[in-house]
Short mmCIF file of C-alpha atoms and ligand atoms in Angstrom, two decimals:
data_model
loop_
_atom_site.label_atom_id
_atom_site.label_comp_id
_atom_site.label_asym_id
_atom_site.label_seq_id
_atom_site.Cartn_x
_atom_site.Cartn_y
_atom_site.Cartn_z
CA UNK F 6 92.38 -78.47 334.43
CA UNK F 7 89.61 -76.11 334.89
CA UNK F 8 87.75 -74.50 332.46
CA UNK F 9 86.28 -70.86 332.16
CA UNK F 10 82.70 -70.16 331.99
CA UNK F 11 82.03 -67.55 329.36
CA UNK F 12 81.38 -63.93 330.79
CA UNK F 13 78.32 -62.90 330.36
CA UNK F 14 77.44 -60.63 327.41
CA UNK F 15 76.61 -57.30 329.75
CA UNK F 16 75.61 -55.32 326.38
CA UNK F 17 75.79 -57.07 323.31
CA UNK F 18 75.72 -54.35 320.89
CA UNK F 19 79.06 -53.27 322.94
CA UNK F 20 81.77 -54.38 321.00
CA UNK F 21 84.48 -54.68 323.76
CA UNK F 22 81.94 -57.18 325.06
CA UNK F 23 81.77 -58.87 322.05
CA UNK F 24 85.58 -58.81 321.78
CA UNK F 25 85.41 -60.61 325.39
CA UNK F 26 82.91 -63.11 324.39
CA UNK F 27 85.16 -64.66 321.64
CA UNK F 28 88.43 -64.20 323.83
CA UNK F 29 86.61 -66.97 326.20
CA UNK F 30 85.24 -69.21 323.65
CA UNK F 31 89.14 -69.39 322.53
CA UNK F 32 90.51 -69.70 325.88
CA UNK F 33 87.81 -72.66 326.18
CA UNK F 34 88.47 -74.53 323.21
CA UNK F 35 92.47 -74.03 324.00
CA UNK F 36 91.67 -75.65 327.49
CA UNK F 37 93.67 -73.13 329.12
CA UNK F 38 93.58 -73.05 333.10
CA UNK F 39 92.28 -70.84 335.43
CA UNK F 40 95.20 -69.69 336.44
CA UNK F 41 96.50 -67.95 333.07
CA UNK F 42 93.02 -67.12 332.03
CA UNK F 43 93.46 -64.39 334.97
CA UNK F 44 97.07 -64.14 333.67
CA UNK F 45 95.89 -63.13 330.42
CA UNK F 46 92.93 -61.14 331.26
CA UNK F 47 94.57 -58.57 333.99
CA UNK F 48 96.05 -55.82 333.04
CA UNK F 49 99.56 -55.66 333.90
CA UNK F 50 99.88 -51.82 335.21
CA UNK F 51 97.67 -49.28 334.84
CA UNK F 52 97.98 -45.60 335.86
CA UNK F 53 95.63 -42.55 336.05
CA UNK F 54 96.67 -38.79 335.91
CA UNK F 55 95.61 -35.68 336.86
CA UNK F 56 97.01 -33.30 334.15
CA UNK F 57 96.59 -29.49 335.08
CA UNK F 58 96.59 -27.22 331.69
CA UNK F 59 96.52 -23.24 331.95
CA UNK F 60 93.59 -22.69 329.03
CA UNK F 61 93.85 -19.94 326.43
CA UNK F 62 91.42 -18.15 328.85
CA UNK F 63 94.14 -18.45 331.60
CA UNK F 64 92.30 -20.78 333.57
CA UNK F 65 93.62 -24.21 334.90
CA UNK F 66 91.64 -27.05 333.82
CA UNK F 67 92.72 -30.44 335.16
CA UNK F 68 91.98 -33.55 332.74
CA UNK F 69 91.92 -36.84 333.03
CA UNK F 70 94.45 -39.06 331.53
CA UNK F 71 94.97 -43.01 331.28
CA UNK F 72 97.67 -45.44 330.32
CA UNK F 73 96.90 -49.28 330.29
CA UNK F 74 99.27 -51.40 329.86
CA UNK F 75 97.56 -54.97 329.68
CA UNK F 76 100.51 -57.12 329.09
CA UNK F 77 104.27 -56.70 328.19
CA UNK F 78 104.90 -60.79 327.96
CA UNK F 79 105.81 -60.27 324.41
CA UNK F 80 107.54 -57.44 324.38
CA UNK F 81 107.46 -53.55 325.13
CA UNK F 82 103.90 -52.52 324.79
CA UNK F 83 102.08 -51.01 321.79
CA UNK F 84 98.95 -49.07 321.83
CA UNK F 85 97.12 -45.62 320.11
CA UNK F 86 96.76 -42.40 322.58
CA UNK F 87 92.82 -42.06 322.03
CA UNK F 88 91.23 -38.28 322.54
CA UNK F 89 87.89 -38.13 323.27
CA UNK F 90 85.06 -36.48 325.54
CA UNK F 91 83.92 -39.87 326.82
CA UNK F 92 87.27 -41.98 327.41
CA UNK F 93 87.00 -43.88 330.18
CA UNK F 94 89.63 -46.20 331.91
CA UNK F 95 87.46 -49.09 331.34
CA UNK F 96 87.08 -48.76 327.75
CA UNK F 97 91.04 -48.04 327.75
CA UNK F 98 91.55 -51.24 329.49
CA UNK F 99 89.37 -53.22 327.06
CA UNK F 100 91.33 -51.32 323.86
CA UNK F 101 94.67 -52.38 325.53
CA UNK F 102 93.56 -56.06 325.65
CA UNK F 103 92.34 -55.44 321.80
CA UNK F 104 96.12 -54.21 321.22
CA UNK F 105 97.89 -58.01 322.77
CA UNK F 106 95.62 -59.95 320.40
CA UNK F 107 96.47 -57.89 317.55
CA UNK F 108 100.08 -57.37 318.35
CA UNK F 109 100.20 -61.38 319.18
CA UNK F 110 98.13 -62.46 315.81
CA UNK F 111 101.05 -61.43 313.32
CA UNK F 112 103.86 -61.90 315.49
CA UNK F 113 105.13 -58.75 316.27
CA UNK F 114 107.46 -58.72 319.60
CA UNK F 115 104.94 -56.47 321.29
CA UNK F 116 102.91 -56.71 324.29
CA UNK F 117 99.15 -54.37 323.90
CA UNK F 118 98.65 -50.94 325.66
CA UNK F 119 96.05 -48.00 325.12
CA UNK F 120 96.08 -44.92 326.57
CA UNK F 121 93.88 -41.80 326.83
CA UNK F 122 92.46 -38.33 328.02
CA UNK F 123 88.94 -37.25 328.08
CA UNK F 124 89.20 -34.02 326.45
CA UNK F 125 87.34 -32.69 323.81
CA UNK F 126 90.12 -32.14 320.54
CA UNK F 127 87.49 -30.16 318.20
CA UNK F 128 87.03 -27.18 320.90
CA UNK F 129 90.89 -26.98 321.82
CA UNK F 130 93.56 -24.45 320.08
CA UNK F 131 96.28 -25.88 319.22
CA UNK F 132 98.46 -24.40 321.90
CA UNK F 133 96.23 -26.16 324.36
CA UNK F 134 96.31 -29.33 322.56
CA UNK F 135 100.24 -28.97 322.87
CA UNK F 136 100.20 -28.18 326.40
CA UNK F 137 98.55 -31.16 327.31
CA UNK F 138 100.21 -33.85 325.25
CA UNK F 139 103.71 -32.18 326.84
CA UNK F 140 102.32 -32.51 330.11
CA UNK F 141 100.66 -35.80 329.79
CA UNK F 142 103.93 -36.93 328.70
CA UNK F 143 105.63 -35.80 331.25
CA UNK F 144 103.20 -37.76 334.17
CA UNK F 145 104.15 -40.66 332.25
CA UNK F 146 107.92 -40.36 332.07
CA UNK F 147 108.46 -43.78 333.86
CA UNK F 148 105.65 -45.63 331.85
CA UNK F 149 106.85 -44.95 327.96
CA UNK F 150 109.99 -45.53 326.83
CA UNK F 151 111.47 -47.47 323.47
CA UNK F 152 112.08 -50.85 325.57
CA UNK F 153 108.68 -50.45 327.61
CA UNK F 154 105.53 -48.77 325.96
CA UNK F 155 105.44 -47.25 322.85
CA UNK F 156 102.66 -45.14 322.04
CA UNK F 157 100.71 -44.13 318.86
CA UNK F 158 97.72 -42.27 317.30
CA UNK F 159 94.60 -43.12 317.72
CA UNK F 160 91.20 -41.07 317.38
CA UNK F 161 91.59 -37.56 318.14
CA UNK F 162 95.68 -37.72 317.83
CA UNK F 163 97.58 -37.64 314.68
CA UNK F 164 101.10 -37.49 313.65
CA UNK F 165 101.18 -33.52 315.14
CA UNK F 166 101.13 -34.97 318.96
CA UNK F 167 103.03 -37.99 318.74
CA UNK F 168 106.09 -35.09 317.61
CA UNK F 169 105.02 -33.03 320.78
CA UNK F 170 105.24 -36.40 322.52
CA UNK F 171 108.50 -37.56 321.15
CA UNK F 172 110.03 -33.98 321.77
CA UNK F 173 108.78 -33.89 325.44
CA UNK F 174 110.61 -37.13 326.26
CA UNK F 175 113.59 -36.58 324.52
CA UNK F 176 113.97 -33.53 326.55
CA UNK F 177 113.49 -35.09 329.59
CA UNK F 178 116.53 -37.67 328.65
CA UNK F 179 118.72 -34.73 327.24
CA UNK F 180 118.90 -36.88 323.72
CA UNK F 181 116.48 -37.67 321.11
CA UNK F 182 114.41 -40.98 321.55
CA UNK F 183 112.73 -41.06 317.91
CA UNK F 184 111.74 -45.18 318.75
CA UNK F 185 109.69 -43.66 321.78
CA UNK F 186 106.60 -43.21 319.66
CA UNK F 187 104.95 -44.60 316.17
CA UNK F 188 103.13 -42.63 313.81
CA UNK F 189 104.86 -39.75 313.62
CA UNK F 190 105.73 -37.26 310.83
CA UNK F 191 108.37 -38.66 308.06
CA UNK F 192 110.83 -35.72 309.07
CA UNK F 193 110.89 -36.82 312.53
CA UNK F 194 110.89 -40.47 311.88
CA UNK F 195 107.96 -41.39 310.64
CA UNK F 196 107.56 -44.75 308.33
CA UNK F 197 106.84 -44.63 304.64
CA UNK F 198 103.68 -46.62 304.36
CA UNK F 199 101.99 -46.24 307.39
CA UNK F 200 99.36 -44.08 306.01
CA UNK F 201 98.33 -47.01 303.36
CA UNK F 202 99.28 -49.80 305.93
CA UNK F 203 95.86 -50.78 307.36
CA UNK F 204 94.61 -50.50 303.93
CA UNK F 205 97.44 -52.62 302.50
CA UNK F 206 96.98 -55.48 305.33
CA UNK F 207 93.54 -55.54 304.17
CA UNK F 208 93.84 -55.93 300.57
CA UNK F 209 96.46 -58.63 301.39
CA UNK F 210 93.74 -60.78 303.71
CA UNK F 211 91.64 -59.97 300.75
CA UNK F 212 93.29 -61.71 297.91
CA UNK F 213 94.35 -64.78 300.28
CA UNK F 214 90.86 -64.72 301.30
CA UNK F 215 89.74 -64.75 297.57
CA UNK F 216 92.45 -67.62 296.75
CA UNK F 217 91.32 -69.84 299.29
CA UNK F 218 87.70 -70.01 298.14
CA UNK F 219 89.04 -69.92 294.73
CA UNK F 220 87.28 -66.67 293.28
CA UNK F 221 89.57 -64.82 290.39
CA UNK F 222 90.27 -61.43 291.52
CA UNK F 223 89.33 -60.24 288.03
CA UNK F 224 86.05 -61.78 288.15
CA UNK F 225 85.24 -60.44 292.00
CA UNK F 226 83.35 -57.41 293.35
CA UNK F 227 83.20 -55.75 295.96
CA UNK F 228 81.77 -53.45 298.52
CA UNK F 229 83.30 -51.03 301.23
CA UNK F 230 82.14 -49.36 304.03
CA UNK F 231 83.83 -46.42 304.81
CA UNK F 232 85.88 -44.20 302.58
CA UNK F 233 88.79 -42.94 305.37
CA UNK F 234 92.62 -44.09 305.88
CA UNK F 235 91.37 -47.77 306.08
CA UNK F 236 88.24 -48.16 303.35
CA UNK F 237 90.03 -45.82 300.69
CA UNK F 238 93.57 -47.52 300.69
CA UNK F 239 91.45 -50.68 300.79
CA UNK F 240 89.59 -49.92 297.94
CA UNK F 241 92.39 -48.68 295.83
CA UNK F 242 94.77 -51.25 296.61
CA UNK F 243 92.05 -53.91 295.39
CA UNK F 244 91.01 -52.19 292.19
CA UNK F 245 94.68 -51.99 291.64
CA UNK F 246 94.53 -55.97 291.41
CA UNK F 247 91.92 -56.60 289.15
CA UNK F 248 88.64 -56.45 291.91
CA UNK F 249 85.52 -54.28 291.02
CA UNK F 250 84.33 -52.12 293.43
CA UNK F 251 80.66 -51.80 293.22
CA UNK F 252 79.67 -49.61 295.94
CA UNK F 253 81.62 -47.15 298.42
CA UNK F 254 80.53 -44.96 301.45
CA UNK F 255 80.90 -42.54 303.82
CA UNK F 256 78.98 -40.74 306.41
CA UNK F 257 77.29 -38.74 303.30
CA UNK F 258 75.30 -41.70 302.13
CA UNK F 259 76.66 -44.84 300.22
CA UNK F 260 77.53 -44.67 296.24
CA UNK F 261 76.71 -47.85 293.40
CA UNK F 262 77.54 -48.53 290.37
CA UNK F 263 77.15 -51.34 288.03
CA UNK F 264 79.94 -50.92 286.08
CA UNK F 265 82.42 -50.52 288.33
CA UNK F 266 83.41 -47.34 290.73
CA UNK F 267 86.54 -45.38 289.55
CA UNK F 268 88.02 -45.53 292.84
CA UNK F 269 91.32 -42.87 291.73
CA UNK F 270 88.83 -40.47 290.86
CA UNK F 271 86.45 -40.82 294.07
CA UNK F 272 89.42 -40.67 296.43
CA UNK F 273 89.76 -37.45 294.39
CA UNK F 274 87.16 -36.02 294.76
CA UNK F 275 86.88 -37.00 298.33
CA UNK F 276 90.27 -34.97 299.07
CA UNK F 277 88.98 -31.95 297.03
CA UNK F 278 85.66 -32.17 298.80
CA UNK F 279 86.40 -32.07 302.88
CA UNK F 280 87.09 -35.71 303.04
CA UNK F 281 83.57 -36.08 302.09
CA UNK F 282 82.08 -38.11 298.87
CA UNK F 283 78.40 -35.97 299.29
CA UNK F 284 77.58 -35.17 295.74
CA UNK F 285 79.46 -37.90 293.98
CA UNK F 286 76.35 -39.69 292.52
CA UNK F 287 75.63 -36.52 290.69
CA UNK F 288 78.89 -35.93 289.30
CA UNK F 289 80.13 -39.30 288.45
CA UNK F 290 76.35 -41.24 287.99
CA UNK F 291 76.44 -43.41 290.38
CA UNK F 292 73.32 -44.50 292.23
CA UNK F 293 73.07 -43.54 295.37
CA UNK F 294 71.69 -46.27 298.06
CA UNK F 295 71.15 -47.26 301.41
CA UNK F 296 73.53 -48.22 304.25
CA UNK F 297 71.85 -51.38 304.50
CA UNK F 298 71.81 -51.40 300.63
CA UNK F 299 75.79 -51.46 300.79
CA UNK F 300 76.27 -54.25 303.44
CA UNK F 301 73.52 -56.47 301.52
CA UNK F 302 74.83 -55.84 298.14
CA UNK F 303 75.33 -59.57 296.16
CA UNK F 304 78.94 -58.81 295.83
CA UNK F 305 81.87 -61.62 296.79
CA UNK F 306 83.83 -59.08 299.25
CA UNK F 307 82.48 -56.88 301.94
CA UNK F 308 84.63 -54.69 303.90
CA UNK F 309 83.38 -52.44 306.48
CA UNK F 310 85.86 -50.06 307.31
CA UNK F 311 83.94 -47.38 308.79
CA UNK F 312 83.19 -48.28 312.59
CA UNK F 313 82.02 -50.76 315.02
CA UNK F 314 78.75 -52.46 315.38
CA UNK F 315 77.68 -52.19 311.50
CA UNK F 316 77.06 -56.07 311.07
CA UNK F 317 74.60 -56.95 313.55
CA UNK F 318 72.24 -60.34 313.55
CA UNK F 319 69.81 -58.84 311.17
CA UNK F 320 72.10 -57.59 308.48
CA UNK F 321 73.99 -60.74 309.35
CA UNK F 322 71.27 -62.38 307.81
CA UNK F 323 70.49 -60.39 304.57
CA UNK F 324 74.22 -60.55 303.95
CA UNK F 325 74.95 -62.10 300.17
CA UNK F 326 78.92 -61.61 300.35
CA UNK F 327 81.08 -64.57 300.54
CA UNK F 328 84.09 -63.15 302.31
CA UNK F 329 84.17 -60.40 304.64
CA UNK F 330 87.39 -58.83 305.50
CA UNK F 331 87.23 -56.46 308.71
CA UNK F 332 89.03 -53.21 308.21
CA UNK F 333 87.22 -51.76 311.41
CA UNK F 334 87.99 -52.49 314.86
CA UNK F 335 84.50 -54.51 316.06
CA UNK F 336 82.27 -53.80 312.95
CA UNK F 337 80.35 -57.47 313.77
CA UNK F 338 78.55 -57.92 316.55
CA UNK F 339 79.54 -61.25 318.69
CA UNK F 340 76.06 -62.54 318.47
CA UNK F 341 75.86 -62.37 314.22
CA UNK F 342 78.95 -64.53 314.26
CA UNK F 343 76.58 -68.03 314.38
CA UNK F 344 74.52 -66.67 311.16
CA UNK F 345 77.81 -65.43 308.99
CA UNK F 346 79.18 -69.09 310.09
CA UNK F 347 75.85 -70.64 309.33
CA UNK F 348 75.87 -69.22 305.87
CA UNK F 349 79.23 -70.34 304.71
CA UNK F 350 80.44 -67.14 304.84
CA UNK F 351 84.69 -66.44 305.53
CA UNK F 352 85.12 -63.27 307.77
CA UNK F 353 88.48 -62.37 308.40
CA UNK F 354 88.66 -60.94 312.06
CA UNK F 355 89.63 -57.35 312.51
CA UNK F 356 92.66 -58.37 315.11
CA UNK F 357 94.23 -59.86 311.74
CA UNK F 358 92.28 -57.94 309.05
CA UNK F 359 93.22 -54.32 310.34
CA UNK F 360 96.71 -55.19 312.04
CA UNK F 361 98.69 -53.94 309.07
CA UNK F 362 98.78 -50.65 310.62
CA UNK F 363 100.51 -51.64 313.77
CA UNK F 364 102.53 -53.79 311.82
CA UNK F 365 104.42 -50.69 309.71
CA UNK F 366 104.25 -48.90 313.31
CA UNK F 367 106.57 -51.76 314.41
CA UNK F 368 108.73 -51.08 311.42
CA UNK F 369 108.60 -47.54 312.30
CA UNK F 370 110.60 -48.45 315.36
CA UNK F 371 113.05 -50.88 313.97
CA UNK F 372 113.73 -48.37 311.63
CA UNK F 373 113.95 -45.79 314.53
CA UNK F 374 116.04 -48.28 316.26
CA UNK F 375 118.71 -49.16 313.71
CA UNK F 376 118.75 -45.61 312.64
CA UNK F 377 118.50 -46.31 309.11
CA UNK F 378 115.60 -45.66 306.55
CA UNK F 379 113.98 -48.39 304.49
CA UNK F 380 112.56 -47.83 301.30
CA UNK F 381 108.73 -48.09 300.71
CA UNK F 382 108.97 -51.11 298.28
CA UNK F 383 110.90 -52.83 301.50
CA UNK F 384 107.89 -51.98 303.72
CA UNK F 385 105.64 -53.35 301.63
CA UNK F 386 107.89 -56.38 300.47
CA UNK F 387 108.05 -57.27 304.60
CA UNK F 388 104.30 -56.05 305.29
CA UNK F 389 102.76 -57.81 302.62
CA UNK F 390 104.75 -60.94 303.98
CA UNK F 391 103.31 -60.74 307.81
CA UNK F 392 99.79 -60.35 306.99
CA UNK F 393 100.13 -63.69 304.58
CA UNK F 394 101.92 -65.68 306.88
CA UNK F 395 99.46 -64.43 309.96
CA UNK F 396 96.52 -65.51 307.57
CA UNK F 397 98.02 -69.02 306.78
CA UNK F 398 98.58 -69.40 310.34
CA UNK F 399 95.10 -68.30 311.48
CA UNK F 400 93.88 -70.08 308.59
CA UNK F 401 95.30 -73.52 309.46
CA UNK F 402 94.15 -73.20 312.86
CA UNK F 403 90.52 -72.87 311.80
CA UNK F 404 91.14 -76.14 309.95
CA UNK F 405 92.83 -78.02 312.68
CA UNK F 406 90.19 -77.00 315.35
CA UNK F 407 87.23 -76.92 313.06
CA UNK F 408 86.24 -73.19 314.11
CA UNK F 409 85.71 -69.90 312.60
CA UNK F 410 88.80 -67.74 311.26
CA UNK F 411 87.83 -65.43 314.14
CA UNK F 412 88.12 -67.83 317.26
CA UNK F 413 90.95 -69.42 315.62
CA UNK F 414 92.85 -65.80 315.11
CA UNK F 415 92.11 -65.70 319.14
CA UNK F 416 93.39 -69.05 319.41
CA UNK F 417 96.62 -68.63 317.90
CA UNK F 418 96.97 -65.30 319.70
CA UNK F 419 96.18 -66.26 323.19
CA UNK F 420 98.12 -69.60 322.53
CA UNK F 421 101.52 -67.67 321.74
CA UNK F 422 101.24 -65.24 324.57
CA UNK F 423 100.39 -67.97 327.10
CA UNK F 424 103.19 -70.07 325.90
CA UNK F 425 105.59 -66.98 326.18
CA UNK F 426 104.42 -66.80 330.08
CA UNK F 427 104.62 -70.36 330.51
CA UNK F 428 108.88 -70.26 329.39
CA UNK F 429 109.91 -66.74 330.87
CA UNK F 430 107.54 -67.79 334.31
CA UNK F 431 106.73 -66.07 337.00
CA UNK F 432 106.67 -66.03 341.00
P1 NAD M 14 88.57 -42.38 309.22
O1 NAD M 14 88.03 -41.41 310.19
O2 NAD M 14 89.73 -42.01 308.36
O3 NAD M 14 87.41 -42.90 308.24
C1 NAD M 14 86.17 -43.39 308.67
C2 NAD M 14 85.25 -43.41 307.46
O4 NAD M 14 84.02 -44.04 307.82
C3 NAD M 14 84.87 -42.02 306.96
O5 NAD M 14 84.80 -42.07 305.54
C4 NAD M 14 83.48 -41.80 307.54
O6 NAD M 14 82.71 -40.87 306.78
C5 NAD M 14 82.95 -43.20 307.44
N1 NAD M 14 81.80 -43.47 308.29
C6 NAD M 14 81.62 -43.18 309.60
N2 NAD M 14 80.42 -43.60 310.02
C7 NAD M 14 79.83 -44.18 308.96
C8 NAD M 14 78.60 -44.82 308.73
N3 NAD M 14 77.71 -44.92 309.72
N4 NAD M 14 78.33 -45.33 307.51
C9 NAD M 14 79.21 -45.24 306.51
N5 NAD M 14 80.41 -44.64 306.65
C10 NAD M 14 80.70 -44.13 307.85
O7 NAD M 14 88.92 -43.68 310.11
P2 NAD M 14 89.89 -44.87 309.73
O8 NAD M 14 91.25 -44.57 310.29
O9 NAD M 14 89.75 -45.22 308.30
O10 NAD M 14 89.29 -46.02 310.66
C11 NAD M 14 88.14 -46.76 310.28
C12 NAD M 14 88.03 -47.97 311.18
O11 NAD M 14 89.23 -48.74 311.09
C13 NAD M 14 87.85 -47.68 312.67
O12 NAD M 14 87.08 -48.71 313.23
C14 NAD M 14 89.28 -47.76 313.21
O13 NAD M 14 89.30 -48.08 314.58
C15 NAD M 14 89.79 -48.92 312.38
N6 NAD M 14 91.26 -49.00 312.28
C16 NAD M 14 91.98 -47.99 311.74
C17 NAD M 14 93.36 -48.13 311.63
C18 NAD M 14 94.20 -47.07 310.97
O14 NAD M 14 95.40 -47.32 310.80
N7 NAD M 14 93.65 -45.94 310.57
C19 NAD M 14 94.00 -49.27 312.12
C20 NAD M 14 93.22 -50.29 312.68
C21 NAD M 14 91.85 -50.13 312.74
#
């Protein structure tokens, strides 16, 4: 048996590094060979486009476009179709890896993808957004498909393309393949509960989190970072069941109060306001505070849910929370973990914390699949049920191997997909 050195840490405020970093620390402590480190760590097919559009201005532009898929030993592949000026097919590669832990961590039959186009979404019409999701599609005819790689939205992309995206390939197959992609509208398919979902998973690691260090619900506070999909669901779902939510943010500034902050009304006022909570000290009282304010805050639960990088080794060591609970993909950087460890402090990973999104997305299909509709109070019944049982699971392995909830979540992810390769074998 040979064992792995770790990879260096090229940037450690990068948190695909950082995701890397604790992916070998897992594959160390799991004793796993050279052999299916490689196994694990290749990407399994990847495949780069050149997608000509004809522009409003009736020029041709050609983009770039990307489709990783870094393993299908579980399963088809799952992964979000990210939009951005600075996608790269490094950074898709690293996102696709992300996707197999996640996918792996609850148990979901799916093997992780990502995919991509540098593009800029904000300075596109929509006519030239559709002409390149169509086309896109198209180019990757042979690498989507129900039983194979099933896309999703991810920055940039919202339920409007992944319709565009389901229509295209439907069309090419003369029938309509709804299962082909997640996350889109309800009329076409869609899932009840996927716009809550992340949220949901996250008040659900929450209150296990909270019962295994024995804090009452009614008696715990809280503090979230972020008030999007993820933090406001979060937030809502939690003062739902009895927590007090102390402080919120957004990119407008973060928002106190003492008594408590009326999370129905800020979401609100959020909606009525651009998506934006500027202002809502002055018309609800609250005080407003500091970024660093927020994370620091003496509360029992912290959840940043805004975006990666947030929790880095000198908040790491102001922090006064006992339980964190990642909503964000990467919001701690690998080289705070020690002091959060150091200080007692639980953190629930973001491959388990934040998976309840791909989780309804996988219900999404089955749904698609069995052509049948389930009701939202199913969703959540079988939802709610996952994320437990992935925390147990995750949980018990920090016990048994006397590490953190986040190395064990890698454990018991790169454990079932190695033991998956091991039985179906290879060449
Ligand atoms: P979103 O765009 O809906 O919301 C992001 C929120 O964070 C906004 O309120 C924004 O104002 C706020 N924000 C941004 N920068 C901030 C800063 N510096 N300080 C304070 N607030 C800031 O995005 P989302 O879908 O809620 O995603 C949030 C995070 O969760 C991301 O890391 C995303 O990758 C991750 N995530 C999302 C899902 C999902 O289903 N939406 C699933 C898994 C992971």
């Amino acid at each position: 048996m040979s064992y792995i050195e770790p990879a260096p840490i090229v940037d450690k405020d990068n948190p695909l590094d950082s995701m890397m970093s604790r992916f070998d620390e897992a594959v160390r402590l799991l004793g796993i060979d050279e052999e299916m480190y490689y196994i694990l760590k290749v990407p399994a097919r990847q495949v780069v486009v050149g997608l000509p559009i004809t522009m409003d201005n009736g020029k041709i532009k050609v983009f770039e476009g990307y489709r990783v898929i870094h393993s299908n030993i579980l399963g088809p592949a799952k992964g979000g179709i990210r939009f951005a000026p600075d996608v790269n097919l490094d950074e898709i590669k690293a996102l696709a890896a992300w996707m197999t832990w996640k996918c792996a961590v609850v148990d979901i039959p799916y093997g992780g993808a990502k995919g991509g186009i540098a593009c800029n979404p904000r300075e596109m019409s929509a006519g030239e957004m559709e002409r390149l999701v169509r086309t896109y599609t198209n180019a990757m005819l042979s690498v989507f498909g129900p039983d194979r790689d099933i896309p999703a939205p991810d920055m940039g992309t919202g339920p409007r393309e992944m319709a565009w995206l389901m229509d295209e390939y439907s069309k090419a197959y003369g029938m309509t393949i709804n299962a082909v992609v997640t996350g889109k509208p309800l009329v076409l398919g869609g899932s009840l509960g996927r716009v809550e979902a992340t949220g949901r998973g996250v008040m659900v690691c929450t209150m296990t989190g909270l019962e295994k260090l024995r804090i009452n619900p009614y008696k715990a506070t809280c503090a979230v970072q972020g008030f999007g999909n993820v933090g406001s669901h979060a937030a809502n779902l939690l003062d739902e069941r009895g927590v007090k939510i102390l402080a919120i943010s957004d990119l407008s500034g973060a928002y106190y109060c003492q008594k408590g902050i009326d999370i129905a009304k800020a979401m609100e006022y959020s909606a009525k306001n651009n998506n934006s909570l500027e202002g809502i000290d002055k018309a609800f009282g609250y005080d407003k505070i500091s970024n660093e304010e927020l994370l620091t805050l003496q509360v029992d639960v912290l959840v940043p849910a805004a975006k990666e990088d947030v929790i880095d080794e000198e908040i790491a060591k102001k922090l006064q929370c006992r339980l964190i609970v990642e909503g964000a993909n990467g919001p701690t950087v690998a080289d705070a973990d020690p002091i959060i460890n150091e200080k007692g402090i639980m953190a629930v990973p973001d491959i388990l914390a934040n998976a309840g999104g791909v989780t309804v997305s996988y219900f999404e299909w089955v749904q698609n699949r069995l052509g049948y509709k389930w009701t939202l109070e199913r969703i959540n019944r079988r939802s709610d049920r996952i994320m437990k049982d992935a925390f147990d699971r995750v949980y018990q392995t920090s016990l048994d191997y006397k590490v953190s909830l986040r190395i064990a979540a890698y454990i018991v992810a790169i454990d079932k997909v190695a033991k998956t390769y091991k039985y179906r074998g290879g060449y």
